[in-house]
Amino acid sequence: MKLFHSINDFHSTKKTILTLGTFDGVHIGHKKILERITQNTENGQYESLVLTFFPHPRMVLQEKSEIKLLNTIQEKSKLLEATGIENLVIHPFNESFSRLTAEEFVHSILVDQFHIHKIIIGHDHRFGRNRTANIDNLIAFGAEYGFEVEQISAQEIQDVSVSSTKIRKALQEGNMALANEYLGYTYFLTGDVVKGKQLGRTIGFPTANIQIEEDYKLIPKNGVYVVKTVVDQKEVFGMMNIGFNPTVNGQKQTIEVNLFDFDADIYGQKLEISLLKYLREEQKFGSVDLLKEQLNLDKQTALEFISKS
């Protein structure tokens, strides 16, 4: 997949079949559209293209928006590449771009820059200044400028009636089963392993502290999770705590992973942690010994879940 960081950077000798949107999560609803794009470009006559934006438009247009995203921009790129899309354009979204009228957007970007042959979009897509243009306007532009418009109808995707908003809500409630079902993959966090207080090591549960650089990434509900990751091309299971470590009066949220049957030094490595199941809420225990007792129970529950998966 070729990656472009601006609309103006994209050049091709072929006409394109494209879609556009924020694609946060690259979930099973998005994949219906992406599959149609790749099916339409299988013969090599046209190139497939996804246009997406960063920052998320709500971060720019809503002054007090505190939206958290399902993917970092790197995670989204990886997920989109896995769908077989040939070209990804991540365009900087700002206020001046948001003021483009629908006709300016279609003429200067879709037609002049992307040499569009066909656009494939969801049934509820809106675009242009203040999102005033809809599918009917797009069909009219297609007739005027000579490109096709294919709409994924509500009926076609009713069996995957999902949205990024529903997935965010499920993650904030610790409902990993629902979130992962809607995503079509296991939700994951990507971060560097950094040194922590190393309390876990003293009670038999050494942890890798995961530091996520991107403050816009959605961190699921505080609590204990069953997780898996890959280290040196080997799959490793474990459990993870997201929270404040109230038993030892922690002051800031941390993400700590205890990997089972694992003792390699992984400081400085970047790990991708997949969240398989939410086990329980974070608790404050009366002593470190009681915490250790609970961690042993958590590990048994996690191992039972892993053995049945």
mmCIF file of C-alpha atoms in Angstrom:
data_model
loop_
_atom_site.group_PDB
_atom_site.id
_atom_site.type_symbol
_atom_site.label_atom_id
_atom_site.label_comp_id
_atom_site.label_asym_id
_atom_site.label_seq_id
_atom_site.Cartn_x
_atom_site.Cartn_y
_atom_site.Cartn_z
ATOM 1 C CA MET A 1 0.000 0.000 0.000
ATOM 2 C CA LYS A 2 1.248 3.481 -0.887
ATOM 3 C CA LEU A 3 0.801 6.082 1.851
ATOM 4 C CA PHE A 4 0.360 9.803 1.121
ATOM 5 C CA HIS A 5 0.178 12.527 3.774
ATOM 6 C CA SER A 6 -1.626 15.056 1.599
ATOM 7 C CA ILE A 7 -4.145 15.024 -1.229
ATOM 8 C CA ASN A 8 -1.648 16.975 -3.339
ATOM 9 C CA ASP A 9 0.990 14.251 -2.962
ATOM 10 C CA PHE A 10 -1.114 11.646 -4.754
ATOM 11 C CA HIS A 11 -0.383 11.012 -8.436
ATOM 12 C CA SER A 12 -1.443 8.134 -10.640
ATOM 13 C CA THR A 13 -1.669 7.365 -14.332
ATOM 14 C CA LYS A 14 -4.827 5.300 -13.713
ATOM 15 C CA LYS A 15 -8.301 6.410 -12.762
ATOM 16 C CA THR A 16 -9.319 5.610 -9.204
ATOM 17 C CA ILE A 17 -12.135 3.858 -7.405
ATOM 18 C CA LEU A 18 -12.292 5.392 -3.993
ATOM 19 C CA THR A 19 -14.058 5.924 -0.714
ATOM 20 C CA LEU A 20 -13.585 8.494 2.007
ATOM 21 C CA GLY A 21 -14.267 8.899 5.699
ATOM 22 C CA THR A 22 -12.625 8.818 9.112
ATOM 23 C CA PHE A 23 -12.681 4.972 9.266
ATOM 24 C CA ASP A 24 -12.043 4.980 13.009
ATOM 25 C CA GLY A 25 -11.717 1.356 14.078
ATOM 26 C CA VAL A 26 -11.783 -0.020 10.506
ATOM 27 C CA HIS A 27 -14.684 -2.131 11.784
ATOM 28 C CA ILE A 28 -16.890 -4.673 10.017
ATOM 29 C CA GLY A 29 -19.196 -1.955 8.669
ATOM 30 C CA HIS A 30 -16.239 -0.154 7.101
ATOM 31 C CA LYS A 31 -14.978 -3.414 5.645
ATOM 32 C CA LYS A 32 -18.163 -3.864 3.603
ATOM 33 C CA ILE A 33 -17.216 -0.705 1.715
ATOM 34 C CA LEU A 34 -13.500 -1.536 1.520
ATOM 35 C CA GLU A 35 -14.220 -5.022 0.141
ATOM 36 C CA ARG A 36 -16.350 -3.486 -2.603
ATOM 37 C CA ILE A 37 -13.491 -1.136 -3.512
ATOM 38 C CA THR A 38 -10.958 -3.969 -3.850
ATOM 39 C CA GLN A 39 -13.435 -6.127 -5.814
ATOM 40 C CA ASN A 40 -13.881 -3.260 -8.286
ATOM 41 C CA THR A 41 -10.135 -2.890 -8.851
ATOM 42 C CA GLU A 42 -9.184 -6.574 -9.160
ATOM 43 C CA ASN A 43 -8.644 -6.412 -12.928
ATOM 44 C CA GLY A 44 -5.947 -3.722 -12.567
ATOM 45 C CA GLN A 45 -7.716 -1.212 -14.803
ATOM 46 C CA TYR A 46 -8.285 1.164 -11.880
ATOM 47 C CA GLU A 47 -6.495 1.891 -8.600
ATOM 48 C CA SER A 48 -8.130 1.624 -5.193
ATOM 49 C CA LEU A 49 -7.866 4.648 -2.927
ATOM 50 C CA VAL A 50 -9.020 5.558 0.579
ATOM 51 C CA LEU A 51 -9.107 9.204 1.619
ATOM 52 C CA THR A 52 -9.116 9.755 5.372
ATOM 53 C CA PHE A 53 -8.248 12.651 7.637
ATOM 54 C CA PHE A 54 -6.186 13.513 10.677
ATOM 55 C CA PRO A 55 -6.904 15.050 13.096
ATOM 56 C CA HIS A 56 -10.452 13.686 13.353
ATOM 57 C CA PRO A 57 -12.815 16.436 12.105
ATOM 58 C CA ARG A 58 -14.552 16.613 15.494
ATOM 59 C CA MET A 59 -11.209 17.495 17.129
ATOM 60 C CA VAL A 60 -10.983 20.533 14.853
ATOM 61 C CA LEU A 61 -14.586 21.680 14.514
ATOM 62 C CA GLN A 62 -15.903 21.089 18.038
ATOM 63 C CA GLU A 63 -14.106 23.367 20.467
ATOM 64 C CA LYS A 64 -14.625 21.183 23.545
ATOM 65 C CA SER A 65 -14.534 17.809 21.820
ATOM 66 C CA GLU A 66 -12.756 15.208 23.910
ATOM 67 C CA ILE A 67 -13.347 12.384 21.453
ATOM 68 C CA LYS A 68 -11.042 9.409 21.899
ATOM 69 C CA LEU A 69 -10.242 7.295 18.847
ATOM 70 C CA LEU A 70 -10.191 3.529 18.429
ATOM 71 C CA ASN A 71 -6.985 3.628 16.391
ATOM 72 C CA THR A 72 -3.860 5.718 16.313
ATOM 73 C CA ILE A 73 -3.028 6.872 12.809
ATOM 74 C CA GLN A 74 -0.356 4.138 12.561
ATOM 75 C CA GLU A 75 -2.819 1.444 13.705
ATOM 76 C CA LYS A 76 -5.430 2.629 11.209
ATOM 77 C CA SER A 77 -2.894 2.525 8.375
ATOM 78 C CA LYS A 78 -1.952 -1.047 9.291
ATOM 79 C CA LEU A 79 -5.590 -2.166 9.391
ATOM 80 C CA LEU A 80 -6.389 -0.489 6.060
ATOM 81 C CA GLU A 81 -3.336 -2.040 4.404
ATOM 82 C CA ALA A 82 -4.564 -5.483 5.499
ATOM 83 C CA THR A 83 -7.761 -4.977 3.454
ATOM 84 C CA GLY A 84 -5.771 -4.841 0.197
ATOM 85 C CA ILE A 85 -6.277 -1.128 -0.506
ATOM 86 C CA GLU A 86 -3.535 0.145 -2.837
ATOM 87 C CA ASN A 87 -3.434 3.834 -1.878
ATOM 88 C CA LEU A 88 -4.124 5.596 1.415
ATOM 89 C CA VAL A 89 -4.234 9.384 1.598
ATOM 90 C CA ILE A 90 -4.228 10.797 5.139
ATOM 91 C CA HIS A 91 -4.989 14.473 4.629
ATOM 92 C CA PRO A 92 -4.472 17.075 7.372
ATOM 93 C CA PHE A 93 -7.940 18.235 8.420
ATOM 94 C CA ASN A 94 -8.196 21.902 9.326
ATOM 95 C CA GLU A 95 -10.752 24.696 9.274
ATOM 96 C CA SER A 96 -9.898 25.895 5.768
ATOM 97 C CA PHE A 97 -10.381 22.378 4.384
ATOM 98 C CA SER A 98 -13.720 22.130 6.204
ATOM 99 C CA ARG A 99 -14.905 25.277 4.403
ATOM 100 C CA LEU A 100 -14.626 23.716 0.932
ATOM 101 C CA THR A 101 -18.046 23.574 -0.689
ATOM 102 C CA ALA A 102 -19.292 20.221 -1.944
ATOM 103 C CA GLU A 103 -18.698 21.298 -5.553
ATOM 104 C CA GLU A 104 -15.170 22.566 -4.816
ATOM 105 C CA PHE A 105 -14.367 19.276 -3.111
ATOM 106 C CA VAL A 106 -15.722 17.180 -5.964
ATOM 107 C CA HIS A 107 -14.169 19.243 -8.748
ATOM 108 C CA SER A 108 -10.725 20.061 -7.341
ATOM 109 C CA ILE A 109 -10.083 16.874 -5.361
ATOM 110 C CA LEU A 110 -12.127 13.940 -6.637
ATOM 111 C CA VAL A 111 -12.007 14.874 -10.316
ATOM 112 C CA ASP A 112 -8.817 16.923 -10.830
ATOM 113 C CA GLN A 113 -6.532 15.280 -8.251
ATOM 114 C CA PHE A 114 -7.819 11.715 -7.917
ATOM 115 C CA HIS A 115 -9.121 11.239 -11.495
ATOM 116 C CA ILE A 116 -12.126 9.456 -10.071
ATOM 117 C CA HIS A 117 -13.883 6.689 -11.991
ATOM 118 C CA LYS A 118 -16.189 5.621 -9.176
ATOM 119 C CA ILE A 119 -16.881 6.469 -5.549
ATOM 120 C CA ILE A 120 -18.325 3.869 -3.174
ATOM 121 C CA ILE A 121 -19.844 5.182 0.053
ATOM 122 C CA GLY A 122 -22.187 4.265 2.876
ATOM 123 C CA HIS A 123 -25.880 5.075 2.785
ATOM 124 C CA ASP A 124 -25.630 8.000 5.235
ATOM 125 C CA HIS A 125 -22.550 9.800 3.896
ATOM 126 C CA ARG A 126 -22.561 13.614 3.983
ATOM 127 C CA PHE A 127 -19.829 15.962 2.773
ATOM 128 C CA GLY A 128 -18.878 19.528 1.892
ATOM 129 C CA ARG A 129 -19.054 22.673 4.025
ATOM 130 C CA ASN A 130 -21.205 22.023 7.126
ATOM 131 C CA ARG A 131 -21.825 18.503 5.741
ATOM 132 C CA THR A 132 -24.728 19.852 3.690
ATOM 133 C CA ALA A 133 -24.342 17.605 0.614
ATOM 134 C CA ASN A 134 -25.710 14.063 0.547
ATOM 135 C CA ILE A 135 -25.880 11.054 -1.766
ATOM 136 C CA ASP A 136 -28.317 12.765 -4.144
ATOM 137 C CA ASN A 137 -25.941 15.684 -4.598
ATOM 138 C CA LEU A 138 -23.077 13.294 -5.199
ATOM 139 C CA ILE A 139 -25.034 11.419 -7.882
ATOM 140 C CA ALA A 140 -25.759 14.760 -9.568
ATOM 141 C CA PHE A 141 -22.054 15.660 -9.499
ATOM 142 C CA GLY A 142 -21.251 12.231 -10.939
ATOM 143 C CA ALA A 143 -23.563 12.881 -13.870
ATOM 144 C CA GLU A 144 -21.962 16.286 -14.413
ATOM 145 C CA TYR A 145 -18.308 15.212 -14.154
ATOM 146 C CA GLY A 146 -18.554 11.686 -15.514
ATOM 147 C CA PHE A 147 -17.981 9.369 -12.549
ATOM 148 C CA GLU A 148 -20.076 6.604 -11.022
ATOM 149 C CA VAL A 149 -21.547 6.612 -7.525
ATOM 150 C CA GLU A 150 -22.174 3.304 -5.780
ATOM 151 C CA GLN A 151 -24.037 3.356 -2.511
ATOM 152 C CA ILE A 152 -23.860 0.642 0.147
ATOM 153 C CA SER A 153 -27.478 0.570 1.227
ATOM 154 C CA ALA A 154 -28.714 0.404 4.810
ATOM 155 C CA GLN A 155 -30.252 -2.992 4.003
ATOM 156 C CA GLU A 156 -26.884 -4.365 2.866
ATOM 157 C CA ILE A 157 -25.163 -3.513 6.096
ATOM 158 C CA GLN A 158 -28.030 -4.022 8.519
ATOM 159 C CA ASP A 159 -26.450 -7.294 9.608
ATOM 160 C CA VAL A 160 -23.409 -5.270 10.614
ATOM 161 C CA SER A 161 -25.259 -2.273 12.009
ATOM 162 C CA VAL A 162 -22.271 -0.990 13.880
ATOM 163 C CA SER A 163 -20.630 2.346 14.401
ATOM 164 C CA SER A 164 -17.412 3.598 15.935
ATOM 165 C CA THR A 165 -19.562 5.289 18.602
ATOM 166 C CA LYS A 166 -21.124 1.965 19.655
ATOM 167 C CA ILE A 167 -17.673 0.375 19.856
ATOM 168 C CA ARG A 168 -16.315 3.227 21.995
ATOM 169 C CA LYS A 169 -19.264 2.810 24.369
ATOM 170 C CA ALA A 170 -18.703 -0.956 24.642
ATOM 171 C CA LEU A 171 -15.011 -0.426 25.455
ATOM 172 C CA GLN A 172 -15.812 2.205 28.080
ATOM 173 C CA GLU A 173 -18.155 -0.328 29.707
ATOM 174 C CA GLY A 174 -15.596 -3.150 29.587
ATOM 175 C CA ASN A 175 -17.749 -5.119 27.138
ATOM 176 C CA MET A 176 -14.896 -6.651 25.167
ATOM 177 C CA ALA A 177 -17.051 -9.385 23.595
ATOM 178 C CA LEU A 178 -19.324 -6.824 21.934
ATOM 179 C CA ALA A 179 -16.516 -4.428 20.977
ATOM 180 C CA ASN A 180 -14.442 -7.199 19.394
ATOM 181 C CA GLU A 181 -17.487 -8.594 17.562
ATOM 182 C CA TYR A 182 -18.225 -5.188 16.038
ATOM 183 C CA LEU A 183 -14.572 -4.570 15.166
ATOM 184 C CA GLY A 184 -14.081 -7.962 13.532
ATOM 185 C CA TYR A 185 -10.748 -8.245 15.345
ATOM 186 C CA THR A 186 -9.483 -7.958 18.907
ATOM 187 C CA TYR A 187 -9.126 -4.388 20.193
ATOM 188 C CA PHE A 188 -5.478 -3.571 20.822
ATOM 189 C CA LEU A 189 -3.226 -1.013 22.449
ATOM 190 C CA THR A 190 0.217 -0.188 21.042
ATOM 191 C CA GLY A 191 2.905 1.237 23.308
ATOM 192 C CA ASP A 192 6.490 1.149 24.502
ATOM 193 C CA VAL A 193 7.578 -0.908 27.502
ATOM 194 C CA VAL A 194 8.942 1.497 30.143
ATOM 195 C CA LYS A 195 10.214 1.067 33.675
ATOM 196 C CA GLY A 196 7.604 1.319 36.437
ATOM 197 C CA LYS A 197 7.796 1.052 40.233
ATOM 198 C CA GLN A 198 8.502 -2.687 39.908
ATOM 199 C CA LEU A 199 6.165 -3.573 42.778
ATOM 200 C CA GLY A 200 4.760 -6.490 40.765
ATOM 201 C CA ARG A 201 8.170 -8.152 40.692
ATOM 202 C CA THR A 202 8.322 -8.210 44.512
ATOM 203 C CA ILE A 203 5.025 -10.121 44.801
ATOM 204 C CA GLY A 204 5.616 -12.620 42.017
ATOM 205 C CA PHE A 205 3.766 -10.760 39.254
ATOM 206 C CA PRO A 206 6.349 -8.767 37.273
ATOM 207 C CA THR A 207 4.681 -6.362 34.869
ATOM 208 C CA ALA A 208 5.596 -4.557 31.686
ATOM 209 C CA ASN A 209 4.442 -0.949 31.924
ATOM 210 C CA ILE A 210 2.975 0.134 28.588
ATOM 211 C CA GLN A 211 3.294 3.793 27.644
ATOM 212 C CA ILE A 212 1.011 5.003 24.856
ATOM 213 C CA GLU A 213 2.260 8.200 23.246
ATOM 214 C CA GLU A 214 -0.958 9.220 21.510
ATOM 215 C CA ASP A 215 -3.231 10.918 24.039
ATOM 216 C CA TYR A 216 -6.215 10.610 21.694
ATOM 217 C CA LYS A 217 -6.192 6.788 21.805
ATOM 218 C CA LEU A 218 -9.176 5.338 23.649
ATOM 219 C CA ILE A 219 -8.104 3.445 26.775
ATOM 220 C CA PRO A 220 -10.878 1.014 27.807
ATOM 221 C CA LYS A 221 -12.504 0.849 31.226
ATOM 222 C CA ASN A 222 -10.196 0.532 34.238
ATOM 223 C CA GLY A 223 -9.851 -3.040 35.445
ATOM 224 C CA VAL A 224 -8.190 -6.383 34.814
ATOM 225 C CA TYR A 225 -8.130 -8.007 31.362
ATOM 226 C CA VAL A 226 -6.993 -11.225 29.734
ATOM 227 C CA VAL A 227 -4.572 -10.233 26.967
ATOM 228 C CA LYS A 228 -2.169 -11.577 24.393
ATOM 229 C CA THR A 229 0.780 -10.112 22.546
ATOM 230 C CA VAL A 230 3.583 -11.223 20.250
ATOM 231 C CA VAL A 231 7.205 -11.067 21.394
ATOM 232 C CA ASP A 232 9.952 -12.181 19.009
ATOM 233 C CA GLN A 233 7.311 -13.751 16.739
ATOM 234 C CA LYS A 234 5.888 -15.849 19.601
ATOM 235 C CA GLU A 235 2.356 -15.459 20.943
ATOM 236 C CA VAL A 236 2.328 -14.786 24.683
ATOM 237 C CA PHE A 237 -0.761 -14.600 26.921
ATOM 238 C CA GLY A 238 -1.131 -12.675 30.146
ATOM 239 C CA MET A 239 -3.294 -10.333 32.152
ATOM 240 C CA MET A 240 -3.321 -6.569 32.221
ATOM 241 C CA ASN A 241 -4.403 -3.948 34.725
ATOM 242 C CA ILE A 242 -5.576 -0.515 33.607
ATOM 243 C CA GLY A 243 -5.969 1.870 36.509
ATOM 244 C CA PHE A 244 -4.458 3.706 39.446
ATOM 245 C CA ASN A 245 -3.160 0.883 41.686
ATOM 246 C CA PRO A 246 -5.240 2.064 44.680
ATOM 247 C CA THR A 247 -3.794 -0.597 47.006
ATOM 248 C CA VAL A 248 -0.437 1.217 46.889
ATOM 249 C CA ASN A 249 -1.974 4.714 46.558
ATOM 250 C CA GLY A 250 -1.121 5.191 42.881
ATOM 251 C CA GLN A 251 -1.611 8.751 41.631
ATOM 252 C CA LYS A 252 -1.855 8.302 37.870
ATOM 253 C CA GLN A 253 -3.389 5.819 35.452
ATOM 254 C CA THR A 254 -1.049 3.062 34.313
ATOM 255 C CA ILE A 255 -1.277 0.116 31.943
ATOM 256 C CA GLU A 256 0.598 -2.902 33.320
ATOM 257 C CA VAL A 257 0.860 -6.326 31.692
ATOM 258 C CA ASN A 258 1.876 -9.532 33.458
ATOM 259 C CA LEU A 259 2.932 -12.064 30.802
ATOM 260 C CA PHE A 260 2.586 -15.752 31.718
ATOM 261 C CA ASP A 261 5.649 -18.053 31.589
ATOM 262 C CA PHE A 262 7.798 -15.199 30.371
ATOM 263 C CA ASP A 263 10.962 -13.631 31.782
ATOM 264 C CA ALA A 264 12.779 -11.926 28.876
ATOM 265 C CA ASP A 265 13.925 -8.305 29.113
ATOM 266 C CA ILE A 266 11.627 -6.299 26.855
ATOM 267 C CA TYR A 267 12.305 -2.736 28.059
ATOM 268 C CA GLY A 268 12.198 -0.324 25.153
ATOM 269 C CA GLN A 269 10.266 -2.675 22.878
ATOM 270 C CA LYS A 270 6.968 -1.654 21.303
ATOM 271 C CA LEU A 271 4.198 -4.122 22.068
ATOM 272 C CA GLU A 272 0.753 -4.558 20.561
ATOM 273 C CA ILE A 273 -1.529 -5.790 23.351
ATOM 274 C CA SER A 274 -4.812 -7.450 22.308
ATOM 275 C CA LEU A 275 -7.601 -7.298 24.906
ATOM 276 C CA LEU A 276 -9.451 -10.629 24.947
ATOM 277 C CA LYS A 277 -11.709 -10.420 27.996
ATOM 278 C CA TYR A 278 -12.578 -8.082 30.875
ATOM 279 C CA LEU A 279 -12.155 -9.956 34.160
ATOM 280 C CA ARG A 280 -13.044 -7.519 36.938
ATOM 281 C CA GLU A 281 -13.003 -3.931 38.126
ATOM 282 C CA GLU A 282 -9.933 -2.489 39.812
ATOM 283 C CA GLN A 283 -10.146 -2.771 43.600
ATOM 284 C CA LYS A 284 -8.357 -1.374 46.648
ATOM 285 C CA PHE A 285 -7.179 -4.201 48.908
ATOM 286 C CA GLY A 286 -6.406 -3.948 52.606
ATOM 287 C CA SER A 287 -2.862 -5.192 52.099
ATOM 288 C CA VAL A 288 -0.383 -6.204 49.424
ATOM 289 C CA ASP A 289 -0.859 -9.841 50.511
ATOM 290 C CA LEU A 290 -4.586 -9.628 49.756
ATOM 291 C CA LEU A 291 -3.746 -8.100 46.370
ATOM 292 C CA LYS A 292 -1.374 -10.987 45.659
ATOM 293 C CA GLU A 293 -4.100 -13.483 46.619
ATOM 294 C CA GLN A 294 -6.516 -11.852 44.169
ATOM 295 C CA LEU A 295 -3.905 -11.801 41.410
ATOM 296 C CA ASN A 296 -3.458 -15.554 41.800
ATOM 297 C CA LEU A 297 -7.217 -15.975 41.393
ATOM 298 C CA ASP A 298 -7.199 -13.669 38.366
ATOM 299 C CA LYS A 299 -4.425 -15.707 36.775
ATOM 300 C CA GLN A 300 -6.381 -18.945 37.244
ATOM 301 C CA THR A 301 -9.484 -17.373 35.691
ATOM 302 C CA ALA A 302 -7.396 -16.053 32.793
ATOM 303 C CA LEU A 303 -5.755 -19.446 32.170
ATOM 304 C CA GLU A 304 -9.164 -21.142 32.163
ATOM 305 C CA PHE A 305 -10.416 -18.639 29.586
ATOM 306 C CA ILE A 306 -7.301 -19.090 27.421
ATOM 307 C CA SER A 307 -7.584 -22.887 27.516
ATOM 308 C CA LYS A 308 -11.182 -22.686 26.218
ATOM 309 C CA SER A 309 -10.456 -20.125 23.508
#
